[in-house]
XYZ file of C-alpha atoms in Angstrom:
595
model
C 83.941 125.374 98.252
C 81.434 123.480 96.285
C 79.566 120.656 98.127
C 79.347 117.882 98.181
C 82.229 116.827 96.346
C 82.928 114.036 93.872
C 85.669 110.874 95.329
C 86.590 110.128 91.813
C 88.684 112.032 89.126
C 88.106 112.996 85.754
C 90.355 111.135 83.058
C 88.220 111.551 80.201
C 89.817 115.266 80.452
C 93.328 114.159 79.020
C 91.940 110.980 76.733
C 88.775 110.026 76.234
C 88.196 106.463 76.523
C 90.337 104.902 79.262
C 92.477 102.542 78.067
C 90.284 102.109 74.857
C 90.861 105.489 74.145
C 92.016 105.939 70.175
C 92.961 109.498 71.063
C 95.597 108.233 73.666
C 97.020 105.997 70.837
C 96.607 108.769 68.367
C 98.786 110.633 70.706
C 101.812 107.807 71.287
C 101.717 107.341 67.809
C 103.117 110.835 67.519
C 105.225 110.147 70.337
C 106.885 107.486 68.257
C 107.315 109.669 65.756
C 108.794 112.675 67.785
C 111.406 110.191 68.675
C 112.296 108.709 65.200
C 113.087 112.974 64.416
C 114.973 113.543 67.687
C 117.095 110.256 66.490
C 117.670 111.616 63.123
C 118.688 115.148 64.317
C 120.977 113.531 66.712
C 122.588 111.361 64.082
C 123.718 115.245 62.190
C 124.281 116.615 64.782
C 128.095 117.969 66.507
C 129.020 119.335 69.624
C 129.238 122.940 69.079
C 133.096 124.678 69.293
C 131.811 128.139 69.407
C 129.297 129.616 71.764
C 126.471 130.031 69.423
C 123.718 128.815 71.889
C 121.363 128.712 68.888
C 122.540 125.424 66.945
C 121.575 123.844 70.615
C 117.511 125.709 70.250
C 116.363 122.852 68.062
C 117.424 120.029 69.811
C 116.549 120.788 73.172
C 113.348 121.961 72.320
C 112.547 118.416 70.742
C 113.997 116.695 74.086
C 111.777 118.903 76.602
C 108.777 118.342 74.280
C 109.111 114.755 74.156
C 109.662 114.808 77.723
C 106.079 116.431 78.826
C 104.616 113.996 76.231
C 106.278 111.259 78.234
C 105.244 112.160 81.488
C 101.798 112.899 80.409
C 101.351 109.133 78.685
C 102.897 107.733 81.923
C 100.597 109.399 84.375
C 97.382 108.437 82.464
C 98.420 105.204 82.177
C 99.414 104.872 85.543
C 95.994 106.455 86.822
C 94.314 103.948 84.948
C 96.423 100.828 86.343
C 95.897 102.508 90.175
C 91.848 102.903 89.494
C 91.949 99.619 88.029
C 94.060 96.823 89.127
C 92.152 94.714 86.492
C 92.380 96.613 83.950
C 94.516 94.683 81.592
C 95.142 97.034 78.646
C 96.503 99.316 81.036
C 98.929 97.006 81.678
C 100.082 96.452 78.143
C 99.983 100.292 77.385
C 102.283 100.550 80.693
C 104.976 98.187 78.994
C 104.710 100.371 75.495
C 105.283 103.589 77.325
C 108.701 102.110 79.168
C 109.917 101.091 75.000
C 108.962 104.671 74.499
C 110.569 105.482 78.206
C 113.811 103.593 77.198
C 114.222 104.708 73.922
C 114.222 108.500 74.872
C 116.821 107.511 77.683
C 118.766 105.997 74.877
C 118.464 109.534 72.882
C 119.531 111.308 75.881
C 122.528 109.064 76.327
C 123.512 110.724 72.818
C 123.031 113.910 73.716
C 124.615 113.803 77.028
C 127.820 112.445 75.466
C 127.502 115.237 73.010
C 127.833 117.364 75.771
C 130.733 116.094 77.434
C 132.988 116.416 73.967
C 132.477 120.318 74.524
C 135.112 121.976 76.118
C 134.599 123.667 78.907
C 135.451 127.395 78.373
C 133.060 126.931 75.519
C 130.555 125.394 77.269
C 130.495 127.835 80.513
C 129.287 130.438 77.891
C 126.860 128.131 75.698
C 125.182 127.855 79.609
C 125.612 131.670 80.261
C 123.434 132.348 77.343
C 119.990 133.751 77.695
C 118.364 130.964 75.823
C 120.060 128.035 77.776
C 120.253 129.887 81.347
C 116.983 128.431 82.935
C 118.215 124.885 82.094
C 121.952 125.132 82.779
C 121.912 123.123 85.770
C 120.337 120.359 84.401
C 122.416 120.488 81.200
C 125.491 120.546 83.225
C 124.300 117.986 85.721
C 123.574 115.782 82.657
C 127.163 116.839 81.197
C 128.477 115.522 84.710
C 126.833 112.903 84.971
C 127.325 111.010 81.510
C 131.242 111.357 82.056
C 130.288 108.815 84.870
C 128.589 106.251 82.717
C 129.406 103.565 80.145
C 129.617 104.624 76.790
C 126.796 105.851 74.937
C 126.060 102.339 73.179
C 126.409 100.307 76.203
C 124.048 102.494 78.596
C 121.745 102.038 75.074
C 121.422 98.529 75.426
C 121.121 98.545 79.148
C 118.166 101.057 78.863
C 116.656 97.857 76.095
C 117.310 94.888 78.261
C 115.504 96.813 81.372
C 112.549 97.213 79.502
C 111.862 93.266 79.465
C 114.532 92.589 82.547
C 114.654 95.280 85.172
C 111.165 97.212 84.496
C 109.698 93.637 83.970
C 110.233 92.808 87.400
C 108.509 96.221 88.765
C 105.622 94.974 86.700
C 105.461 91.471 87.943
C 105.772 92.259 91.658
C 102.594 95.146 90.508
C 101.279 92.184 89.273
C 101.653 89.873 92.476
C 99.938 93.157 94.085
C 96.785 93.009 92.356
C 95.711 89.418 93.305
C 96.262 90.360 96.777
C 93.013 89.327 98.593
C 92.379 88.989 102.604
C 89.254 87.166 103.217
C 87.320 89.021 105.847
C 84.348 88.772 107.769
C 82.481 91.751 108.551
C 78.783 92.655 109.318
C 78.046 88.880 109.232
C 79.221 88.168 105.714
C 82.304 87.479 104.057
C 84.120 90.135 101.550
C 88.002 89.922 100.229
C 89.326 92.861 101.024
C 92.188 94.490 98.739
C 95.796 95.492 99.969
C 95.180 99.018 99.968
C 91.676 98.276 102.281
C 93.310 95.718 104.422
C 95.795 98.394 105.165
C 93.287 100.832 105.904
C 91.299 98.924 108.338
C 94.821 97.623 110.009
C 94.125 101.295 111.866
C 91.067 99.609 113.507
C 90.676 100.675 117.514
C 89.746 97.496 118.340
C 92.791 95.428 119.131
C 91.450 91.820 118.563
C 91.148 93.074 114.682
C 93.864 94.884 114.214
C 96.000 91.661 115.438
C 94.109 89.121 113.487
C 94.054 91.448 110.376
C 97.680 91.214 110.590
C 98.239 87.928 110.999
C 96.163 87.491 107.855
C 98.087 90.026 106.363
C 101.445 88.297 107.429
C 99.955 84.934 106.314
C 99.132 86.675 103.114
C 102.449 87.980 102.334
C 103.937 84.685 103.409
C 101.718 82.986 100.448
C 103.219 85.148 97.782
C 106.854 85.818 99.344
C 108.438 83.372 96.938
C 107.094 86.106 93.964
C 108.190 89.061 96.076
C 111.548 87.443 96.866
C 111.871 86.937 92.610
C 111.263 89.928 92.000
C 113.247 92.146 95.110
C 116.664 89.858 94.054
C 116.305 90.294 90.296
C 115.897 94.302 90.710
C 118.786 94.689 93.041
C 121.031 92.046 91.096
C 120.238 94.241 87.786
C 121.119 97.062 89.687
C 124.710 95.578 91.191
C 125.515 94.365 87.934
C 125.006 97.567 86.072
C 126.753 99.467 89.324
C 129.979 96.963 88.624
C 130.290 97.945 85.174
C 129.980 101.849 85.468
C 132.785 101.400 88.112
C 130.528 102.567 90.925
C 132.007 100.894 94.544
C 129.177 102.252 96.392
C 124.937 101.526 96.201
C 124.268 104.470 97.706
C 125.779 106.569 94.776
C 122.451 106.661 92.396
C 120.303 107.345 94.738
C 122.190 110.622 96.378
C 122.678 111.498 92.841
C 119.035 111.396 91.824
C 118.492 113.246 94.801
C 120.985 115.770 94.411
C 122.274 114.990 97.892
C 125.637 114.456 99.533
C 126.742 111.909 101.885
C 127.503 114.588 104.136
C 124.020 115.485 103.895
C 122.845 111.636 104.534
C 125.079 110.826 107.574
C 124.378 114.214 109.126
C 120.509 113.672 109.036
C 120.415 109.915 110.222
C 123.034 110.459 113.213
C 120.818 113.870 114.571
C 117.593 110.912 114.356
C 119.863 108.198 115.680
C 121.320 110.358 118.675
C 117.347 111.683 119.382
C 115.542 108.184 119.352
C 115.381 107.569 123.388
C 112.215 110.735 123.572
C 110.255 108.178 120.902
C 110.832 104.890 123.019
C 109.341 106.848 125.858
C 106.417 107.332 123.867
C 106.326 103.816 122.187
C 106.214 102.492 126.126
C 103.573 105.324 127.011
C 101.249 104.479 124.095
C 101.775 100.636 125.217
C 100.466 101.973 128.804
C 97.330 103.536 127.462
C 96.593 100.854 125.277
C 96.737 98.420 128.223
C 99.723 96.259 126.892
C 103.135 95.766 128.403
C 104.918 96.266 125.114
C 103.950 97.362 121.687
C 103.863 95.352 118.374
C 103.758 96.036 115.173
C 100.060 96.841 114.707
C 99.783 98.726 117.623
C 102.432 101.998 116.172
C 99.267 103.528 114.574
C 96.666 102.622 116.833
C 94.492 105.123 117.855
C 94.940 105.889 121.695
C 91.839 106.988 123.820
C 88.264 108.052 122.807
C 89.290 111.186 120.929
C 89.508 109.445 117.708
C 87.699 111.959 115.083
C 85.586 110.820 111.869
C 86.274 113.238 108.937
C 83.337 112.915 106.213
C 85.504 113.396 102.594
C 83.583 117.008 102.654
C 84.891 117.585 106.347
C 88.498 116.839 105.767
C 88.839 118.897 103.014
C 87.223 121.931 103.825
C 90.026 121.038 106.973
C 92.293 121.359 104.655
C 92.088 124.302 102.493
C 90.848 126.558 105.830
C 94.542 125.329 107.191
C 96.367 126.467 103.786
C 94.411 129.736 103.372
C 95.882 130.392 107.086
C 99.746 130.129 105.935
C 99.052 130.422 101.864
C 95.925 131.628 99.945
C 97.441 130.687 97.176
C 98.090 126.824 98.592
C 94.470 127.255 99.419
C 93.092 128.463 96.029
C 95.073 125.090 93.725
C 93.252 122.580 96.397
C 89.867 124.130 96.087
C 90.684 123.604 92.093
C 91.734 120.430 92.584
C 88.682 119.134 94.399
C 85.834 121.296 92.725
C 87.262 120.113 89.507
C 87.547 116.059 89.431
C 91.216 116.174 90.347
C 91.443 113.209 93.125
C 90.680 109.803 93.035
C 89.665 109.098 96.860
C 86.873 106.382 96.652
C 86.813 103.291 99.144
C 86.065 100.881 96.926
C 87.646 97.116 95.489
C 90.320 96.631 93.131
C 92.401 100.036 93.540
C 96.017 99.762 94.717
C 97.329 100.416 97.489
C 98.902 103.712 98.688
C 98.457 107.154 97.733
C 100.081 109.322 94.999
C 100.583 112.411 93.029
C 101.031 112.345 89.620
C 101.558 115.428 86.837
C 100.429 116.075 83.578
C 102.215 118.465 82.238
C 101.025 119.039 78.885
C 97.785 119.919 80.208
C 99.238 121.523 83.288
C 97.288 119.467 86.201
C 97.642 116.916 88.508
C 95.909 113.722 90.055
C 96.177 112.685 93.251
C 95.460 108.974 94.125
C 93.840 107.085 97.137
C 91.629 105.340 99.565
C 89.874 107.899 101.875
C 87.742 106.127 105.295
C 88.009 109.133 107.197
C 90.529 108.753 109.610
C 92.716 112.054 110.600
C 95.561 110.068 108.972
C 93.506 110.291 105.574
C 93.399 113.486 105.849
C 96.994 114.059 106.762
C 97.554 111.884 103.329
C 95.006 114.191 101.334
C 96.839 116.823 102.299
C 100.771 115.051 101.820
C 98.956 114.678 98.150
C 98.040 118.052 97.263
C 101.242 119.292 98.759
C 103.244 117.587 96.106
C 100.286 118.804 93.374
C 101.221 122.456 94.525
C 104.331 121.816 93.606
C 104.193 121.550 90.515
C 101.704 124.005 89.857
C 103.721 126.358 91.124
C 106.649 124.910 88.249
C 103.799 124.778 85.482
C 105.738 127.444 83.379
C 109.310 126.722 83.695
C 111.067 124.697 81.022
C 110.631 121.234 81.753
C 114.232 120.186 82.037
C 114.045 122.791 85.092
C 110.809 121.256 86.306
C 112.741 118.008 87.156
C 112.878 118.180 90.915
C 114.595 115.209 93.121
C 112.415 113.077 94.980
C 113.368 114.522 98.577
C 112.319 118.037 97.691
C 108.941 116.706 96.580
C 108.529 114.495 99.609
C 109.151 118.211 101.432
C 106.616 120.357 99.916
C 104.265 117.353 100.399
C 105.067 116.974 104.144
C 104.938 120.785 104.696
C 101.644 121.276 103.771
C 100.482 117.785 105.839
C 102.463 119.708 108.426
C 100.534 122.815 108.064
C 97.204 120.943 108.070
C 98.056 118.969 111.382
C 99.737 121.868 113.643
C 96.668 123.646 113.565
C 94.347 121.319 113.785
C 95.986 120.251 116.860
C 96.010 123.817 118.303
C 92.449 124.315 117.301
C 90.988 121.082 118.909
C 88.373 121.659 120.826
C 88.426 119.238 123.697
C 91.791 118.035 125.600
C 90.922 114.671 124.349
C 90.970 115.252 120.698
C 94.518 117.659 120.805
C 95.361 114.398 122.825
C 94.084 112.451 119.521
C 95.740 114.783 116.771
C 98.868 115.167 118.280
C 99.170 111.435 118.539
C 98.477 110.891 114.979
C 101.178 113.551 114.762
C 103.864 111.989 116.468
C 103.257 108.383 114.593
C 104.481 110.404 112.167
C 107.585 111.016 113.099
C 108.037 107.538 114.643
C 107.227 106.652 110.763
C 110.084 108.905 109.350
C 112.338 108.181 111.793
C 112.091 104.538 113.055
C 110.020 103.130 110.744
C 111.927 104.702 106.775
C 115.416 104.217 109.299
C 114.467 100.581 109.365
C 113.549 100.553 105.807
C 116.962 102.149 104.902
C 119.209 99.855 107.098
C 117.604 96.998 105.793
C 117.944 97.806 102.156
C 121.355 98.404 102.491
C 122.068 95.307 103.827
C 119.920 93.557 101.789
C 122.236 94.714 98.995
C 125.431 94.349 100.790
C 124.002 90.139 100.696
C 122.891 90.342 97.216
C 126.293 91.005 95.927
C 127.464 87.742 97.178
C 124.348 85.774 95.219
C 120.533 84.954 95.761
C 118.767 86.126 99.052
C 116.422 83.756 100.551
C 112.836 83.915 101.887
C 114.382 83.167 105.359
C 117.173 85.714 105.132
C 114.660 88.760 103.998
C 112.537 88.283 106.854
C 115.896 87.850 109.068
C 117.202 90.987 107.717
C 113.835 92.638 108.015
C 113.365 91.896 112.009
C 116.828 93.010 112.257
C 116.497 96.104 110.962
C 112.932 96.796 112.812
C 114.392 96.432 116.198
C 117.339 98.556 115.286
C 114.976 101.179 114.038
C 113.011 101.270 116.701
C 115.500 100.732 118.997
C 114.078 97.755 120.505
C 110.938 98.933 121.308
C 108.811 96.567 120.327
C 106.826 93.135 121.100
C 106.142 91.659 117.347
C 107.708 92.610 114.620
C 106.711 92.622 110.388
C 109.062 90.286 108.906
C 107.084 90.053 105.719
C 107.813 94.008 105.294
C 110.493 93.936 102.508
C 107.341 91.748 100.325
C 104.371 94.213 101.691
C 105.714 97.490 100.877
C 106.020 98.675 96.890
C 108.462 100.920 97.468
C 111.277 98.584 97.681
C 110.084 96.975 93.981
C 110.162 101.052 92.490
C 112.444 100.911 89.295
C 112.385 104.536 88.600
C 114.280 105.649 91.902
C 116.452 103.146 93.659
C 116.532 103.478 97.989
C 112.866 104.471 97.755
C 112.949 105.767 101.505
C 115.779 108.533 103.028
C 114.062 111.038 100.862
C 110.896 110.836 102.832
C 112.877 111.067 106.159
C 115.145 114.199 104.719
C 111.252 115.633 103.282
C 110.184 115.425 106.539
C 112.841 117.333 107.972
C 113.477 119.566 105.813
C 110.020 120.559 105.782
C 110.249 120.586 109.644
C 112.755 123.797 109.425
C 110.783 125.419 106.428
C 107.325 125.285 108.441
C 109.108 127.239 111.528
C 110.564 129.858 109.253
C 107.270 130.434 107.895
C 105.729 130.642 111.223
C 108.171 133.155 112.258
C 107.581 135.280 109.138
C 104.163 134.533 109.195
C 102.365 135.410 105.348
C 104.864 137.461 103.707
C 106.793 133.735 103.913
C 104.298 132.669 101.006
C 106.294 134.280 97.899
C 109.341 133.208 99.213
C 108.146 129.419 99.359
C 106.955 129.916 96.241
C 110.191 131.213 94.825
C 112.238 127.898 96.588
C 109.688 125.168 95.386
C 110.652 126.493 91.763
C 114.227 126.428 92.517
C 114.256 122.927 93.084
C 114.938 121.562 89.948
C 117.753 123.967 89.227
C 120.326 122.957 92.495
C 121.283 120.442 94.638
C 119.708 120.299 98.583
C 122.577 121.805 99.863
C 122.392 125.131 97.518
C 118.371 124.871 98.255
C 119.194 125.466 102.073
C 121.977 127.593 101.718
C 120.057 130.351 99.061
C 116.368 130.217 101.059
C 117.410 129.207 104.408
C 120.683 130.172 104.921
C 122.023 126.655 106.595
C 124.211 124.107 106.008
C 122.396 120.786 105.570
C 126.131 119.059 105.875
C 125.899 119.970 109.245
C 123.992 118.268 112.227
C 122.878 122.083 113.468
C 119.616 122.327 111.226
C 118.450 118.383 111.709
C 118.831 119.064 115.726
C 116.509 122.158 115.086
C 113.990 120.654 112.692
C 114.230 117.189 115.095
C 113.583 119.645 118.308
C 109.994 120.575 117.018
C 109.034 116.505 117.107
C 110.329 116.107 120.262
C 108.286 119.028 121.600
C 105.290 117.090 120.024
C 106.375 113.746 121.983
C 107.097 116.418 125.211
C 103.387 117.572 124.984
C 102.083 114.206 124.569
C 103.470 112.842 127.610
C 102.538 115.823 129.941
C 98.620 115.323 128.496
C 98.593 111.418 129.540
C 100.352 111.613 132.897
């Protein structure tokens, strides 16, 4: 690999000119006009009583091509907004791409209930056709699905009033975001650090800053939690209202839908974590020992413990990384080296980016950018890796249709946290000292404490949150109640201090493209968990065959996923016991090092 290697991407490769860029508005200009045709053919068009999958050809070749368009407009604008928090005409281009956004949902509406006025012997052989059969489980998904809606008109004008209502709110939490500022001193002057760089330095070894950085950070959020609060009550209130209508008695039904999930599925998972949490108390209480405390808070979970702590130079941590995924996958190995020779990640530390990290597809041009703040901690590189797990992904889906390359949000979250699983099991078996394996398999575990204490908190909190909401406004107060709650039930109790100001802090809760922004993670990282120790036990002739699941994933549901490549039920607790049994060996190891 090519050293050393650029820490920002290339934009100019899509449209020249950032947000300036007349080729970008050249480009949703034809947009609009893709979607004026797709509304005229619509308004002609019937649902088809014979099986003549050809009168279909037109149509759905329109939809998928306005579709890639779509996503391609959103992710440059979005990579601009991340870069950029300032960057104002990204905002504005942001708010045209959800009328576009909206008004291609509102063309789909039409078309699904075109669908649903097929009958079904018909339509089981329209699907069976050679033309449609790639896409038939998203067409009949979408079939499904729309006989589950309001009519076509009324989901119309819902998709309008969230453009200014429901999406609005996204954007003015986004906004609340971006003047974010902690004032800081360091190396004897004063700087205002961002939220994505106050969260990266809240991983400091030194104790004293870790707890004053976060009771800046909690002071912070306090400051702006009347915003947060706004915003948090007017998305879930949207969402209640709109549940009540479609005749929906449960908040957890859009969600396992997006994700193609059963409850089953759900309650199985969280009662194996539930049932397994004691083994990750007994590490919460052992870190607190090393660390010299009698109990844990908050800003102590992902504390480094002892003197193992490793720098990783950008350079370092990502020739880590593709010498980890040529050991499992070449071909894993091959897309990252791409991705980094070639501009693809945007990893500078610098002010005025957002917080987090991200992936984000293009698929027009058929690449990906990955999005965030690298300072060389093995948790940055874990991250770097999550990233370019999820760009795999896709490349791997590059030449499927792209109805079929619309894959659920748990799936991604589990080719992501494969290949940061990958890239942290071996570097823990290769360390070289007992005192960095002692370091990486630390960093490992918070890990799991994350996906299984930290997202279960996160989940039982947003579904109270909404089980409140339905009965009116939440306050300021009550959040941060709820929030503690939910902590200490997460992590069973384990704690000293607790982050009330959580529900305001973290932008996945304020996400208006996927409601319950959290259980997939958890499932990802599970799921993932029993994939990485089949491929271990097939060792590289597993490569093909993760290949051939990652591009089945936007053509079932989980629970066919497991069934065809793993051969499990996920609707049993059998699997989660076997993927949670690999953590707790991590936890097991842990504790026998620091005795």
């Amino acid at each position: 690999m090519k050293t050393p290697l650029q820490q920002t991407w290339n934009l100019e490769r899509f449209f020249p000119g950032g947000s300036g860029s007349s080729a970008f508005h050249a480009f949703l200009e034809a947009l609009e006009k893709d979607l004026k045709s797709l509304s005229v053919i619509l308004d002609g068009f019937k649902a088809p009583q014979t099986a003549d999958a050809a009168v279909f050809i037109p149509v759905i070749d329109l939809l998928q091509s306005i579709l890639k368009k779509i996503r391609e407009a959103d992710s440059f604008v979005g990579c601009l907004a991340a870069e950029n928090q300032a960057d104002k005409k990204a905002i504005i281009l942001a708010g045209k791409i959800k009328t576009l956004s909206a008004s291609y949902a509102t063309e789909l509406t039409r078309f699904d209930q075109l669908l649903t006025e097929i009958k079904d012997d018909v339509w089981a052989k329209l699907v069976a056709a050679p033309e449609l059969q790639s896409i038939a489980f998203p067409l009949t998904e979408r079939r499904s699905q729309a006989a589950d809606k309001l009519p076509p008109e009324l989901e119309a004008l819902v998709n309008d009033l969230a453009i200014d209502g429901y999406h609005g709110w996204g954007e003015a939490y986004n906004t609340t975001v971006s003047k974010f500022r902690i004032p800081w001193e360091e190396n004897g002057e004063t700087i205002e650090l961002s939220a994505g760089q106050a969260a990266n330095r809240m991983h400091s070894a030194d104790r004293s800053v870790r707890k004053r950085l976060f009771q800046l950070w909690e002071q912070q959020w306090g400051e702006h939690a009347d915003y947060c609060a706004d915003a948090l009550n007017h998305l879930a209130g949207f969402r209640l209202k709109l549940y009540e209508r479609r005749g929906w008695d449960t908040i957890h039904k859009e969600p396992l839908s997006i994700n193609r999930m059963s409850k089953e599925t759900l309650d199985a998972m969280w009662g194996v974590i539930e049932r397994s949490k004691g083994i990750f108390v007994q590490y919460l209480e052992r870190k607190a020992k090393l660390l010299g405390v009698e109990k844990l808070s908050w800003y102590d979970v992902e504390a480094p413990v002892g003197e193992g702590s490793k720098h990783f130079t950008y350079d370092e941590g990502a020739q880590l990384i593709v010498d980890q995924f040529r050991r499992f996958s070449p071909k894993m190995a091959d897309f990252s080296v791409m991705a980094f020779e070639k501009g693809w990640i945007e990893a500078e530390d610098r002010p005025g980016k957002r917080p987090g990290g991200f992936c984000t597809s293009f698929p027009i041009a058929e690449e990906t950018r990955i999005f965030m703040t690298y300072s060389g901690t093995a948790s940055n590189v874990a991250t770097l890796a999550h990233e370019l797990g999820h760009g795999y992904h896709q490349h791997v889906m590059n030449d499927l249709p792209a109805l079929a390359q619309e894959y659920a949000m748990n799936v991604a979250e589990t080719a992501s946290t494969f290949a940061e699983m990958v890239v942290a099991d071996a570097a823990v078996k290769g360390a070289a000292t007992e005192e960095e394996r002692l370091t990486l398999l630390e960093d490992k575990i918070q890990r799991s404490v994350a996906f299984y204490m930290n997202i279960h908190a996160r989940f039982l909190f947003e579904t109270r949150f909404y089980e409140e909401r339905a009965k009116g406004i939440v306050s300021v107060e009550r959040l941060n109640e709820l929030m503690i709650e939910a902590q200490k039930e997460g992590y069973s109790h384990a704690l000293e201090e607790y982050h009330p100001h959580f529900w305001a802090s973290k932008l996945h809760f304020y996400i208006t493209e996927v409601p319950f922004y959290n259980f997939p993670y958890t499932f990802g990282y599970m799921f993932s968990s029993g994939i990485y120790a089949e491929a271990l036990r097939q060792g590289e002739s597993f490569e093909d065959k993760y290949i051939a699941m990652l591009r089945d994933t936007g053509s079932m549901t989980v629970e066919e996923l497991a069934q065809k490549h793993l051969g499990v039920d996920l609707r049993q607790p059998d699997f989660w016991q076997r993927a949670m049994d690999l953590s707790v060996e991590d936890v097991k190891a842990f504790m026998s090092l620091t005795e």
